[in-house]
Amino acid sequence: AQSVAQPEDQVNVAEGNPLTVKCTYSVSGNPYLFWYVQYPNRGLQFLLKYITGDNLVKGSYGFEAEFNKSQTSFHLKKPSALVSDSALYFCAVRDRDFNKFYFGSGTKLNVKP
Amino acid sequence: DAGVTQSPTHLIKTRGQQVTLRCSPKSGHDTVSWYQQALGQGPQFIFQYYEEEERQRGNFPDRFSGHQFPNYSSELNVNALLLGDSALYLCASSRTYRGTEAFFGQGTRLTVV
């Protein structure tokens, strides 16, 4: 079975400070990992993905994520948070054979001025 | 490019009724997946359509059914609505069922009263 866990329901950070949103995964074989962001009453927007290659993945809006195979983690990071980054963030793992995603429960990011 | 479009955006139905939600995939995409996102939770995979057939199904009852048309658009039907069916229903499209990315629509908010 494939799954992801987001251990924090909410993350609070001050504008300008670095942010980290945590994700751990459980899959058989090599994982396909994704981060999506959701703004209120909106669908999911793709941020970045890890399929293979460099463990540090760069994505949209200045976000990046670090794949760590030994810790089975895929944490989302940004060097300097913006108030506009406040949203709900979902980590997901894609099924190996089909375009089907298993999502975590989400982490609400609050960036305060 | 219009992206993935869903209709309607909001819907209120009475328990026991039936509902149909619609999705048009992103241009060039032929695979459509449906997800249910209950309040405060991550999206849960309902099913996936490719070449007008249901290819994958999540853990949802038979009250949930779908269809894909020759133009790749799709419908999600839910019969005998329950209060617990209240959720945001998301449609995602991809370039074939093996595509590595999924693009999501803005969702349909279904409220069952």
PDB file of N, CA and C in Angstrom, chain A residues 32 34 36 38 41-46 49 51 88 90 94-106, chain B residues 33 35 37 40-43 45 48 56-57 88 90 94 96-107 109:
ATOM      1  N   TYR A  32       7.086   8.213  -6.641  1.00  0.00           N
ATOM      2  CA  TYR A  32       6.839   9.434  -7.399  1.00  0.00           C
ATOM      3  C   TYR A  32       6.127  10.371  -6.415  1.00  0.00           C
ATOM      4  N   PHE A  34       4.868  14.294  -4.965  1.00  0.00           N
ATOM      5  CA  PHE A  34       4.350  15.571  -5.446  1.00  0.00           C
ATOM      6  C   PHE A  34       3.969  16.472  -4.272  1.00  0.00           C
ATOM      7  N   TYR A  36       1.199  19.754  -3.843  1.00  0.00           N
ATOM      8  CA  TYR A  36       0.154  20.599  -4.410  1.00  0.00           C
ATOM      9  C   TYR A  36      -0.237  21.640  -3.360  1.00  0.00           C
ATOM     10  N   GLN A  38      -3.469  24.392  -2.232  1.00  0.00           N
ATOM     11  CA  GLN A  38      -4.896  24.677  -2.427  1.00  0.00           C
ATOM     12  C   GLN A  38      -5.250  25.962  -1.697  1.00  0.00           C
ATOM     13  N   ASN A  41     -11.542  27.463  -1.410  1.00  0.00           N
ATOM     14  CA  ASN A  41     -12.575  27.239  -2.431  1.00  0.00           C
ATOM     15  C   ASN A  41     -11.999  27.091  -3.834  1.00  0.00           C
ATOM     16  N   ARG A  42     -10.794  26.564  -3.909  1.00  0.00           N
ATOM     17  CA  ARG A  42     -10.157  26.350  -5.198  1.00  0.00           C
ATOM     18  C   ARG A  42      -9.682  24.904  -5.309  1.00  0.00           C
ATOM     19  N   GLY A  43      -9.335  24.523  -6.529  1.00  0.00           N
ATOM     20  CA  GLY A  43      -8.764  23.204  -6.743  1.00  0.00           C
ATOM     21  C   GLY A  43      -7.305  23.164  -6.333  1.00  0.00           C
ATOM     22  N   LEU A  44      -6.627  22.124  -6.737  1.00  0.00           N
ATOM     23  CA  LEU A  44      -5.225  21.935  -6.383  1.00  0.00           C
ATOM     24  C   LEU A  44      -4.325  22.474  -7.486  1.00  0.00           C
ATOM     25  N   GLN A  45      -3.283  23.156  -7.064  1.00  0.00           N
ATOM     26  CA  GLN A  45      -2.295  23.658  -8.017  1.00  0.00           C
ATOM     27  C   GLN A  45      -0.984  22.920  -7.814  1.00  0.00           C
ATOM     28  N   PHE A  46      -0.410  22.446  -8.894  1.00  0.00           N
ATOM     29  CA  PHE A  46       0.847  21.716  -8.854  1.00  0.00           C
ATOM     30  C   PHE A  46       1.996  22.636  -8.475  1.00  0.00           C
ATOM     31  N   LYS A  49       7.481  18.155  -8.289  1.00  0.00           N
ATOM     32  CA  LYS A  49       7.443  16.701  -8.235  1.00  0.00           C
ATOM     33  C   LYS A  49       8.854  16.142  -8.193  1.00  0.00           C
ATOM     34  N   ILE A  51      10.580  12.585  -9.437  1.00  0.00           N
ATOM     35  CA  ILE A  51      10.436  11.302 -10.118  1.00  0.00           C
ATOM     36  C   ILE A  51      11.734  10.513  -9.981  1.00  0.00           C
ATOM     37  N   LEU A  88      -3.329  25.850   1.977  1.00  0.00           N
ATOM     38  CA  LEU A  88      -3.314  24.449   2.403  1.00  0.00           C
ATOM     39  C   LEU A  88      -2.404  23.674   1.460  1.00  0.00           C
ATOM     40  N   PHE A  90      -0.631  20.037   0.241  1.00  0.00           N
ATOM     41  CA  PHE A  90      -0.808  18.597   0.226  1.00  0.00           C
ATOM     42  C   PHE A  90       0.395  17.914  -0.395  1.00  0.00           C
ATOM     43  N   ARG A  94       2.225   9.239  -6.200  1.00  0.00           N
ATOM     44  CA  ARG A  94       1.522   8.729  -7.359  1.00  0.00           C
ATOM     45  C   ARG A  94       1.713   7.226  -7.450  1.00  0.00           C
ATOM     46  N   ASP A  95       0.634   6.559  -7.817  1.00  0.00           N
ATOM     47  CA  ASP A  95       0.708   5.127  -8.086  1.00  0.00           C
ATOM     48  C   ASP A  95       1.762   4.868  -9.166  1.00  0.00           C
ATOM     49  N   ARG A  96       2.492   3.744  -9.026  1.00  0.00           N
ATOM     50  CA  ARG A  96       3.571   3.474  -9.969  1.00  0.00           C
ATOM     51  C   ARG A  96       3.078   3.264 -11.390  1.00  0.00           C
ATOM     52  N   ASP A  97       1.916   2.646 -11.535  1.00  0.00           N
ATOM     53  CA  ASP A  97       1.456   2.240 -12.864  1.00  0.00           C
ATOM     54  C   ASP A  97       0.372   3.145 -13.443  1.00  0.00           C
ATOM     55  N   PHE A  98      -0.334   3.858 -12.603  1.00  0.00           N
ATOM     56  CA  PHE A  98      -1.461   4.641 -13.087  1.00  0.00           C
ATOM     57  C   PHE A  98      -1.390   6.057 -12.527  1.00  0.00           C
ATOM     58  N   ASN A  99      -1.979   6.973 -13.244  1.00  0.00           N
ATOM     59  CA  ASN A  99      -2.020   8.362 -12.803  1.00  0.00           C
ATOM     60  C   ASN A  99      -3.097   8.502 -11.735  1.00  0.00           C
ATOM     61  N   LYS A 100      -2.775   7.948 -10.563  1.00  0.00           N
ATOM     62  CA  LYS A 100      -3.679   7.955  -9.415  1.00  0.00           C
ATOM     63  C   LYS A 100      -2.859   8.389  -8.206  1.00  0.00           C
ATOM     64  N   PHE A 101      -3.392   9.326  -7.445  1.00  0.00           N
ATOM     65  CA  PHE A 101      -2.626   9.938  -6.366  1.00  0.00           C
ATOM     66  C   PHE A 101      -3.216   9.597  -5.007  1.00  0.00           C
ATOM     67  N   TYR A 102      -2.313   9.411  -4.043  1.00  0.00           N
ATOM     68  CA  TYR A 102      -2.681   9.235  -2.649  1.00  0.00           C
ATOM     69  C   TYR A 102      -2.190  10.475  -1.916  1.00  0.00           C
ATOM     70  N   PHE A 103      -3.128  11.195  -1.307  1.00  0.00           N
ATOM     71  CA  PHE A 103      -2.798  12.472  -0.689  1.00  0.00           C
ATOM     72  C   PHE A 103      -2.676  12.340   0.829  1.00  0.00           C
ATOM     73  N   GLY A 104      -1.839  13.207   1.389  1.00  0.00           N
ATOM     74  CA  GLY A 104      -1.816  13.362   2.820  1.00  0.00           C
ATOM     75  C   GLY A 104      -3.030  14.169   3.273  1.00  0.00           C
ATOM     76  N   SER A 105      -3.099  14.398   4.563  1.00  0.00           N
ATOM     77  CA  SER A 105      -4.254  15.094   5.140  1.00  0.00           C
ATOM     78  C   SER A 105      -4.156  16.601   5.014  1.00  0.00           C
ATOM     79  N   GLY A 106      -2.998  17.084   4.584  1.00  0.00           N
ATOM     80  CA  GLY A 106      -2.845  18.511   4.370  1.00  0.00           C
ATOM     81  C   GLY A 106      -2.254  19.243   5.569  1.00  0.00           C
TER      82      GLY A 106
ATOM     83  N   SER B  33      -9.675  11.672 -13.913  1.00  0.00           N
ATOM     84  CA  SER B  33      -9.854  11.041 -12.603  1.00  0.00           C
ATOM     85  C   SER B  33     -10.730  11.934 -11.745  1.00  0.00           C
ATOM     86  N   TYR B  35     -11.912  12.827  -7.677  1.00  0.00           N
ATOM     87  CA  TYR B  35     -11.530  12.734  -6.271  1.00  0.00           C
ATOM     88  C   TYR B  35     -12.619  13.387  -5.415  1.00  0.00           C
ATOM     89  N   GLN B  37     -13.033  15.317  -1.786  1.00  0.00           N
ATOM     90  CA  GLN B  37     -12.315  15.944  -0.684  1.00  0.00           C
ATOM     91  C   GLN B  37     -13.310  16.389   0.368  1.00  0.00           C
ATOM     92  N   GLY B  40     -11.607  19.300   5.622  1.00  0.00           N
ATOM     93  CA  GLY B  40     -10.490  19.040   6.514  1.00  0.00           C
ATOM     94  C   GLY B  40      -9.666  17.819   6.180  1.00  0.00           C
ATOM     95  N   GLN B  41      -9.914  17.238   5.022  1.00  0.00           N
ATOM     96  CA  GLN B  41      -9.182  16.034   4.622  1.00  0.00           C
ATOM     97  C   GLN B  41      -8.530  16.216   3.255  1.00  0.00           C
ATOM     98  N   GLY B  42      -7.623  15.294   2.944  1.00  0.00           N
ATOM     99  CA  GLY B  42      -7.035  15.288   1.621  1.00  0.00           C
ATOM    100  C   GLY B  42      -7.962  14.617   0.627  1.00  0.00           C
ATOM    101  N   PRO B  43      -7.762  14.884  -0.649  1.00  0.00           N
ATOM    102  CA  PRO B  43      -8.596  14.246  -1.673  1.00  0.00           C
ATOM    103  C   PRO B  43      -8.445  12.724  -1.665  1.00  0.00           C
ATOM    104  N   PHE B  45      -9.250   9.258  -3.980  1.00  0.00           N
ATOM    105  CA  PHE B  45      -9.477   8.817  -5.352  1.00  0.00           C
ATOM    106  C   PHE B  45     -10.782   8.037  -5.458  1.00  0.00           C
ATOM    107  N   GLN B  48     -11.115   6.444 -12.278  1.00  0.00           N
ATOM    108  CA  GLN B  48     -10.397   7.019 -13.411  1.00  0.00           C
ATOM    109  C   GLN B  48     -10.960   6.462 -14.715  1.00  0.00           C
ATOM    110  N   GLN B  56      -9.608   2.384 -13.207  1.00  0.00           N
ATOM    111  CA  GLN B  56      -9.207   2.226 -11.827  1.00  0.00           C
ATOM    112  C   GLN B  56     -10.358   2.712 -10.957  1.00  0.00           C
ATOM    113  N   ARG B  57     -10.513   2.097  -9.781  1.00  0.00           N
ATOM    114  CA  ARG B  57     -11.564   2.507  -8.878  1.00  0.00           C
ATOM    115  C   ARG B  57     -11.046   2.496  -7.453  1.00  0.00           C
ATOM    116  N   LEU B  88     -16.090  18.505  -1.536  1.00  0.00           N
ATOM    117  CA  LEU B  88     -15.606  19.121  -2.773  1.00  0.00           C
ATOM    118  C   LEU B  88     -15.190  17.995  -3.701  1.00  0.00           C
ATOM    119  N   LEU B  90     -13.325  16.915  -7.011  1.00  0.00           N
ATOM    120  CA  LEU B  90     -12.284  17.413  -7.893  1.00  0.00           C
ATOM    121  C   LEU B  90     -12.096  16.491  -9.083  1.00  0.00           C
ATOM    122  N   SER B  94      -4.994  14.083 -17.180  1.00  0.00           N
ATOM    123  CA  SER B  94      -3.590  13.803 -17.465  1.00  0.00           C
ATOM    124  C   SER B  94      -3.464  13.299 -18.894  1.00  0.00           C
ATOM    125  N   THR B  96      -2.662  10.601 -20.844  1.00  0.00           N
ATOM    126  CA  THR B  96      -2.725   9.142 -20.717  1.00  0.00           C
ATOM    127  C   THR B  96      -2.722   8.736 -19.249  1.00  0.00           C
ATOM    128  N   TYR B  97      -3.114   7.515 -19.010  1.00  0.00           N
ATOM    129  CA  TYR B  97      -3.208   7.036 -17.635  1.00  0.00           C
ATOM    130  C   TYR B  97      -1.828   6.818 -17.029  1.00  0.00           C
ATOM    131  N   ARG B  98      -0.774   6.906 -17.859  1.00  0.00           N
ATOM    132  CA  ARG B  98       0.582   6.756 -17.337  1.00  0.00           C
ATOM    133  C   ARG B  98       1.271   8.110 -17.173  1.00  0.00           C
ATOM    134  N   GLY B  99       0.568   9.176 -17.440  1.00  0.00           N
ATOM    135  CA  GLY B  99       1.172  10.497 -17.291  1.00  0.00           C
ATOM    136  C   GLY B  99       1.628  10.739 -15.869  1.00  0.00           C
ATOM    137  N   THR B 100       2.721  11.451 -15.695  1.00  0.00           N
ATOM    138  CA  THR B 100       3.273  11.657 -14.362  1.00  0.00           C
ATOM    139  C   THR B 100       2.623  12.816 -13.633  1.00  0.00           C
ATOM    140  N   GLU B 101       1.944  13.694 -14.334  1.00  0.00           N
ATOM    141  CA  GLU B 101       1.320  14.839 -13.678  1.00  0.00           C
ATOM    142  C   GLU B 101      -0.191  14.781 -13.809  1.00  0.00           C
ATOM    143  N   ALA B 102      -0.857  15.440 -12.922  1.00  0.00           N
ATOM    144  CA  ALA B 102      -2.305  15.605 -13.001  1.00  0.00           C
ATOM    145  C   ALA B 102      -2.633  17.070 -12.783  1.00  0.00           C
ATOM    146  N   PHE B 103      -3.531  17.574 -13.597  1.00  0.00           N
ATOM    147  CA  PHE B 103      -3.976  18.955 -13.483  1.00  0.00           C
ATOM    148  C   PHE B 103      -5.416  18.932 -12.969  1.00  0.00           C
ATOM    149  N   PHE B 104      -5.667  19.712 -11.937  1.00  0.00           N
ATOM    150  CA  PHE B 104      -6.953  19.678 -11.265  1.00  0.00           C
ATOM    151  C   PHE B 104      -7.825  20.859 -11.651  1.00  0.00           C
ATOM    152  N   GLY B 105      -9.126  20.597 -11.673  1.00  0.00           N
ATOM    153  CA  GLY B 105     -10.089  21.675 -11.818  1.00  0.00           C
ATOM    154  C   GLY B 105     -10.334  22.349 -10.482  1.00  0.00           C
ATOM    155  N   GLN B 106     -11.193  23.375 -10.497  1.00  0.00           N
ATOM    156  CA  GLN B 106     -11.454  24.144  -9.281  1.00  0.00           C
ATOM    157  C   GLN B 106     -12.427  23.423  -8.349  1.00  0.00           C
ATOM    158  N   GLY B 107     -13.067  22.364  -8.859  1.00  0.00           N
ATOM    159  CA  GLY B 107     -13.929  21.568  -8.014  1.00  0.00           C
ATOM    160  C   GLY B 107     -15.386  21.969  -8.044  1.00  0.00           C
ATOM    161  N   ARG B 109     -18.472  22.053  -5.285  1.00  0.00           N
ATOM    162  CA  ARG B 109     -18.828  21.913  -3.869  1.00  0.00           C
ATOM    163  C   ARG B 109     -20.247  21.384  -3.794  1.00  0.00           C
TER     164      ARG B 109
END
